[in-house]
Short mmCIF file of C-alpha atoms and ligand atoms in Angstrom, two decimals:
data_model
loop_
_atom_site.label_atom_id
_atom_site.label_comp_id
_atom_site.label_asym_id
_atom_site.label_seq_id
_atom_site.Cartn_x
_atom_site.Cartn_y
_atom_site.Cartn_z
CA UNK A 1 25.69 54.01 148.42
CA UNK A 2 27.20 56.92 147.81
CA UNK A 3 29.86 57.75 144.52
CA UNK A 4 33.29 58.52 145.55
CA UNK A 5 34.05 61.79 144.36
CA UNK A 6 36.96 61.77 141.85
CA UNK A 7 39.99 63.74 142.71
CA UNK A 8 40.93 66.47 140.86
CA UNK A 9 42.71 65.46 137.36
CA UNK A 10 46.26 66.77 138.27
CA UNK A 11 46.46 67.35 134.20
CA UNK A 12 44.07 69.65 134.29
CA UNK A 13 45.85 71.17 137.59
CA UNK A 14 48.98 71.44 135.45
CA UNK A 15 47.44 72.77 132.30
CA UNK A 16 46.83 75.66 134.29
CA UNK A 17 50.62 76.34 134.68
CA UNK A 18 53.13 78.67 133.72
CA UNK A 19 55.38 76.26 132.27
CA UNK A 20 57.44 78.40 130.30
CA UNK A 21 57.53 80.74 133.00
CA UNK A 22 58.31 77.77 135.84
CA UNK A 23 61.37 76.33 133.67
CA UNK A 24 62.12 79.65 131.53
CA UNK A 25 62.54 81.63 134.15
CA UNK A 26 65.26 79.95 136.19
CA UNK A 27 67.30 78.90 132.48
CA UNK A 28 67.11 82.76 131.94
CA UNK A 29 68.81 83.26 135.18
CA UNK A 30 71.30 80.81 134.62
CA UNK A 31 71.81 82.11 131.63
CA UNK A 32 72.25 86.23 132.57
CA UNK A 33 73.97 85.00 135.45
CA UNK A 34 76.73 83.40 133.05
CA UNK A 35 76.81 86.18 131.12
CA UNK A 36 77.02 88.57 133.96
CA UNK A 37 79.93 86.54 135.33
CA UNK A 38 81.35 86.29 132.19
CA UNK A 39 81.27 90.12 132.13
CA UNK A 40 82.68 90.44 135.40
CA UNK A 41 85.61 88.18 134.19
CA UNK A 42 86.33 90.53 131.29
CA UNK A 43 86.08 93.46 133.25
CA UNK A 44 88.48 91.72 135.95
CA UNK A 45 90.82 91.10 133.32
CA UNK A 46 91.21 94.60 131.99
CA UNK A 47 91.22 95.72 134.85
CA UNK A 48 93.70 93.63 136.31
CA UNK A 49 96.11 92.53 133.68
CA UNK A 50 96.02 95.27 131.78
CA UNK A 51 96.69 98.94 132.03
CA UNK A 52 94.82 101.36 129.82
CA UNK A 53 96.28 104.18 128.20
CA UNK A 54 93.26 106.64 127.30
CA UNK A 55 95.10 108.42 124.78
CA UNK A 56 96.40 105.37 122.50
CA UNK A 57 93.15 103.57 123.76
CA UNK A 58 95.34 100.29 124.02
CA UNK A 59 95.55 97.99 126.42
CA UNK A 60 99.36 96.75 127.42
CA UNK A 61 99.92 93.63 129.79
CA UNK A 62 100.72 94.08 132.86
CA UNK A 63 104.37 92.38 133.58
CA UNK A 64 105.83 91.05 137.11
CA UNK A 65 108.88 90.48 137.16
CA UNK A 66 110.25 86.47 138.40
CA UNK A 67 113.62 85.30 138.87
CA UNK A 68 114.82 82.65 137.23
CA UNK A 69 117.84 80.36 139.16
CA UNK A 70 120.03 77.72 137.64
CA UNK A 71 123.06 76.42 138.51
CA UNK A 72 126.25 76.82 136.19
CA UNK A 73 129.16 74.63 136.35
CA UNK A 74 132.40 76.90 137.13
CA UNK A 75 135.34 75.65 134.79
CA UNK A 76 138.18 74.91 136.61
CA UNK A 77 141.79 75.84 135.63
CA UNK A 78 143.85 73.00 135.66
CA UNK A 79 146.51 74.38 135.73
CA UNK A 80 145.81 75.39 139.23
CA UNK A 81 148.26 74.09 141.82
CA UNK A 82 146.92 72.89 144.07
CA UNK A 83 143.86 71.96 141.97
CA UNK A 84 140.28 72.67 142.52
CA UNK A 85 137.41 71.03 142.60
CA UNK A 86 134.56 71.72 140.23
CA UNK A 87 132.09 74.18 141.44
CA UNK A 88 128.29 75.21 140.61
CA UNK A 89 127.48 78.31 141.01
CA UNK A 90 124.02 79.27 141.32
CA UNK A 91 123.10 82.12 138.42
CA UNK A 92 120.03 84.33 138.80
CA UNK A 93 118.21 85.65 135.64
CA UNK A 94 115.09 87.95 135.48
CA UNK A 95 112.65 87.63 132.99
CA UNK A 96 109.12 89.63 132.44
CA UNK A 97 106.16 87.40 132.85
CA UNK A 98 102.47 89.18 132.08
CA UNK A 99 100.64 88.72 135.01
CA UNK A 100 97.56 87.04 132.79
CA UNK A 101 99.59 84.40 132.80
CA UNK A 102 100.33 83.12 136.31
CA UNK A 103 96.34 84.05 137.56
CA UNK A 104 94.61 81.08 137.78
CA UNK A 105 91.54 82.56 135.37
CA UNK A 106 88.67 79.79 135.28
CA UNK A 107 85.19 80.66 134.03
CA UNK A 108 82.97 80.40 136.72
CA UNK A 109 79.50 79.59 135.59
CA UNK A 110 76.12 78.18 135.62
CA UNK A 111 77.15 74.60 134.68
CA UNK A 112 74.14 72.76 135.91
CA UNK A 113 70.23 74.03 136.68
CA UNK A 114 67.67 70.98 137.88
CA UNK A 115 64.24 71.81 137.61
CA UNK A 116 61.91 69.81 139.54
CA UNK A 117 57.95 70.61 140.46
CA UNK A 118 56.89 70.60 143.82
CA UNK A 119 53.06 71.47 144.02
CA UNK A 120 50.48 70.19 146.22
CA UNK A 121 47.04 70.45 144.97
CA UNK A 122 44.72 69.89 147.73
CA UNK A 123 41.00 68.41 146.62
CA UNK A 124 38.49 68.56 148.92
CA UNK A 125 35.14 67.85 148.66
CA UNK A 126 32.27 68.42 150.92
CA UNK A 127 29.47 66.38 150.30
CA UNK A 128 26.09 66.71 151.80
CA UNK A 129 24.13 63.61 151.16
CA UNK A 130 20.86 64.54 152.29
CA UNK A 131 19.20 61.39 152.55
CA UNK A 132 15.67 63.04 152.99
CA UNK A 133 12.94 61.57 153.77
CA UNK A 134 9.65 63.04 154.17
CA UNK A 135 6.59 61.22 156.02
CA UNK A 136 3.46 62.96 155.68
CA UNK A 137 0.73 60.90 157.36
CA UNK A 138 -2.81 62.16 157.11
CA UNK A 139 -5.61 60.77 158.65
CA UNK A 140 -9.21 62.15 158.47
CA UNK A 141 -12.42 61.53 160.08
CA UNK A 142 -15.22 63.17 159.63
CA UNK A 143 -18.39 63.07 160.80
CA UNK A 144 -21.45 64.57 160.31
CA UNK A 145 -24.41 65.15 162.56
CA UNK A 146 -27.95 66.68 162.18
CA UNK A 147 -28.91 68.41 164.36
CA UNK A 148 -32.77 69.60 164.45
CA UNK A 149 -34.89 71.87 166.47
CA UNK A 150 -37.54 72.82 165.17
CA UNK A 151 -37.91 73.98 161.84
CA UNK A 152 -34.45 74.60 161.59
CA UNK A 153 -31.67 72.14 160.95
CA UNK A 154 -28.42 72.50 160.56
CA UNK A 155 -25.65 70.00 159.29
CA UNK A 156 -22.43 70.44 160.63
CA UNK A 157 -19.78 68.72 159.30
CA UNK A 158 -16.41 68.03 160.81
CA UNK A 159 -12.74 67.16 160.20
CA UNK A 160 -9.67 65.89 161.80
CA UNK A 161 -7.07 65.49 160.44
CA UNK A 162 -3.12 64.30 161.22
CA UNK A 163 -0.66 65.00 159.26
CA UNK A 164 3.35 64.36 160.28
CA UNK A 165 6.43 65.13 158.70
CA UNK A 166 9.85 64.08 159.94
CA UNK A 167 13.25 64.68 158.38
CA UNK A 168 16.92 63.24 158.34
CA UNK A 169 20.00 64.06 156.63
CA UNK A 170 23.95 62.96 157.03
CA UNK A 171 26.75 65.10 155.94
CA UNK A 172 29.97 63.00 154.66
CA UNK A 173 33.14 65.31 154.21
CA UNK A 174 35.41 63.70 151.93
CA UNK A 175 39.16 64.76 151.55
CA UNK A 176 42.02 63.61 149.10
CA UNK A 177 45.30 65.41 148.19
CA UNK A 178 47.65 64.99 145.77
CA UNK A 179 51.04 66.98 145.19
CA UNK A 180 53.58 67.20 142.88
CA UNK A 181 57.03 69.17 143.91
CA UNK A 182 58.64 71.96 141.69
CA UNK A 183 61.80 72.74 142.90
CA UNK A 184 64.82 74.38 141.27
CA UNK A 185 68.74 73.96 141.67
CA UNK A 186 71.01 75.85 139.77
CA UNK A 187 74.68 74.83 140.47
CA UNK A 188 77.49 77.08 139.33
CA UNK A 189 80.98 75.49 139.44
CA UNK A 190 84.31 76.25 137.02
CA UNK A 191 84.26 75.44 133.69
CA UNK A 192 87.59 75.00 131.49
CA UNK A 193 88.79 78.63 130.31
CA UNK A 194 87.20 79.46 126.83
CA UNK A 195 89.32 78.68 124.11
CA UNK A 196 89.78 82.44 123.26
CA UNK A 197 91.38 83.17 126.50
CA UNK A 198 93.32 80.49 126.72
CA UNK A 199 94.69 81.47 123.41
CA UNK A 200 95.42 84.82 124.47
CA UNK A 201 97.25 83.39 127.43
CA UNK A 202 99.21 81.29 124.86
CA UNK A 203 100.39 83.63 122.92
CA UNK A 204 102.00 85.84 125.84
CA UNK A 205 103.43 82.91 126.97
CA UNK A 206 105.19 82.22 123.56
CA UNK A 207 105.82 85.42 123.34
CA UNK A 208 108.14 85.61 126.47
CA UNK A 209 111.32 85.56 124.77
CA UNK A 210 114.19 83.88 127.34
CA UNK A 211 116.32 86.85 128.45
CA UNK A 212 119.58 85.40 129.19
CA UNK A 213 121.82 87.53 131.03
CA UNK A 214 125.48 86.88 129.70
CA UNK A 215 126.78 85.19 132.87
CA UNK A 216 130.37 86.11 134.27
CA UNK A 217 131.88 83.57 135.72
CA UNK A 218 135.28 84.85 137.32
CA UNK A 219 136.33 87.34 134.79
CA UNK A 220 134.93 85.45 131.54
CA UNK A 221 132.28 85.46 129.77
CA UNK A 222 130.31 81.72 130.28
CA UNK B 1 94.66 75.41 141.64
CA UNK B 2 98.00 75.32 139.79
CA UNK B 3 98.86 77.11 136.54
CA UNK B 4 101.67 76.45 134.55
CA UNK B 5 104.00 79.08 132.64
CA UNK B 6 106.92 77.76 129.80
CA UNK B 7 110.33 77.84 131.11
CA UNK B 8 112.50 80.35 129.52
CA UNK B 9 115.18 78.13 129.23
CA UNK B 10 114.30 74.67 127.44
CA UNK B 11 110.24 75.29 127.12
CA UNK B 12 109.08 72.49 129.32
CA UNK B 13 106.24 73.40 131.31
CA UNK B 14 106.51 74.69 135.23
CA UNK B 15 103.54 74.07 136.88
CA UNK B 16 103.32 77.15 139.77
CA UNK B 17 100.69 77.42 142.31
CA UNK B 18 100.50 81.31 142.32
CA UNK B 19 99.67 81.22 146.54
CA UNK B 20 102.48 79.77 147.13
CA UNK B 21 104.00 82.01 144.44
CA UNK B 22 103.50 84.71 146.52
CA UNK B 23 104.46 83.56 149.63
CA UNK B 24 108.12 83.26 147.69
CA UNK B 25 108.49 79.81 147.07
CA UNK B 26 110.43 78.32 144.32
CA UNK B 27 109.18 76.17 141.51
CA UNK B 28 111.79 73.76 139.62
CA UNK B 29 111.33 73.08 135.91
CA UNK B 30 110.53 69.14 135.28
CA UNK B 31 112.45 69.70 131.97
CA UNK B 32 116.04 71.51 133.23
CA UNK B 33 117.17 72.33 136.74
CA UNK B 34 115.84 75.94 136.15
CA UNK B 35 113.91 76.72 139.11
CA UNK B 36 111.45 80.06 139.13
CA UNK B 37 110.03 82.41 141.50
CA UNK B 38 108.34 85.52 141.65
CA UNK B 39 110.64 88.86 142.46
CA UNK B 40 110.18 90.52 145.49
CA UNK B 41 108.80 93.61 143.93
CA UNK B 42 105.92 91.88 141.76
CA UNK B 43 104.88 89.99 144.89
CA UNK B 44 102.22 93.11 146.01
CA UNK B 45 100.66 93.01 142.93
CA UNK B 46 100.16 89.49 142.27
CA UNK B 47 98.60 89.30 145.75
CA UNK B 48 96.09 91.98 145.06
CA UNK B 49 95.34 90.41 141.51
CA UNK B 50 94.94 86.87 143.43
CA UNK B 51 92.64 88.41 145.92
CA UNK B 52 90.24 90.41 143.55
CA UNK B 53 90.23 87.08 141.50
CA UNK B 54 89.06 85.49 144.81
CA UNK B 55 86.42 87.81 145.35
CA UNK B 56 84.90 87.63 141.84
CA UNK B 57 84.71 83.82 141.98
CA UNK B 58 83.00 83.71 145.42
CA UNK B 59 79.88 82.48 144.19
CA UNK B 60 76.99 84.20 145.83
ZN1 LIG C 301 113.30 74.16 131.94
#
């Protein structure tokens, strides 16, 4: 009977594979794709929140301007006749907010890259069992005669012989695979704004010092 | 996504969602009865900033 051919060691399959280059490659992607991201996100925010004076080569926040609103309890003269009720009055105040400030700035990047293999390695094999067999049959007679006639004789001598041959073969085609899958996901989602940032952001926003306008309420001062 | 900015007048925190920001809607300070919103005037520019931060954090 005849050997099953072994499939093809999927070790040796792998051995033969760019593994650094199969899981480098995409990580390296991630990772300039971070960093160009990150790069856009700096250039976003000088662009954005800041405007640029050439000649000082500084950078100065760009402000919006908000409106604060709070109500402010009028005082009532009591010596009014006839007396009034109490009355809020709604004050408006302005104030200078930098702009960094109220943009939702997240980091968007790379947070997640899955590498998984999907290869199929095919093994075929082809094998020709040539189960041969050769039959050679011979058979021989011979025979011999004398023949005279006068003073001459001759002696012939004769042959036959049979001789056959016959031949078979089968062919058995034998097929396996195996695969293994390489695939690769790279997720990007928002991470939490670097600590730098968000320190920058902190310090504008301590830095907004509360502009109260005095408020006139009637003719005084509140 | 909300962001929150310090309230000028007792330092609690106001959280803001800068669409609506835009769209001129008050916010009102948990801390104080302060409420804020953005001045008619800054309201061009804050869209444009919201929309080029859109843009940038389209992934793809
Ligand atoms: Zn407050």
């Amino acid at each position: 009977m005849a050997q099953q051919p072994a499939l093809v060691s999927m070790a040796e399959q792998f051995s033969g594979l760019p593994m650094e280059a199969l899981i480098g490659a995409p990580l390296m992607a991630a990772a300039k794709a971070n960093s160009d991201m990150g790069a856009a996100q700096v250039d976003f925010l000088l662009k954005t929140c800041f405007a640029y004076d050439k000649e000082a080569d500084t950078y100065t926040p760009t402000m919006i301007k908000m409106i604060l609103k709070r109500g402010v309890l009028v005082p009532v003269d009591p010596t009014a006749d006839p007396p009034v009720d109490p009355e809020i009055k709604v004050v408006e105040t302005e104030f200078d907010l930098p702009i960094l400030t109220i943009l939702p700035l997240n980091s968007l990047a790379v947070d997640e890259v899955n590498i998984s293999f999907h290869m199929e390695v095919q093994s075929s094999f082809s094998e020709t069992d040539s189960d041969e067999r050769t039959e050679a049959l011979a058979a021989e007679a011979s025979w011999s005669a004398k023949v005279g006639l006068g003073p001459f004789s001759a002696k012939v001598k004769g042959s036959v012989s049979y001789n056959s041959e016959s031949t078979t073969s089968h062919e058995t085609y034998y097929e396996k695979s195996n695969s293994a899958e390489y695939n690769v996901t790279v997720h990007a989602g928002q991470l939490p704004l670097p600590k730098g940032v968000n320190t920058i952001i902190e310090a504008f926003t301590k830095a907004i010092e509360p502009v109260t306008m005095p408020v006139f309420v009637g003719d005084s001062p509140g | 996504m909300n962001i929150n900015i310090t309230c000028p007048h007792c330092q609690s925190r106001i959280y803001v969602d800068p669409a609506e920001l835009i769209r001129g809607r008050q916010f009102c300070c948990s801390g104080c009865a302060v409420s804020v919103s953005l001045a008619v005037e800054s309201q061009a520019i804050v869209k444009q900033s919201m929309q080029k931060l859109e843009s940038m954090q389209q992934p793809g």
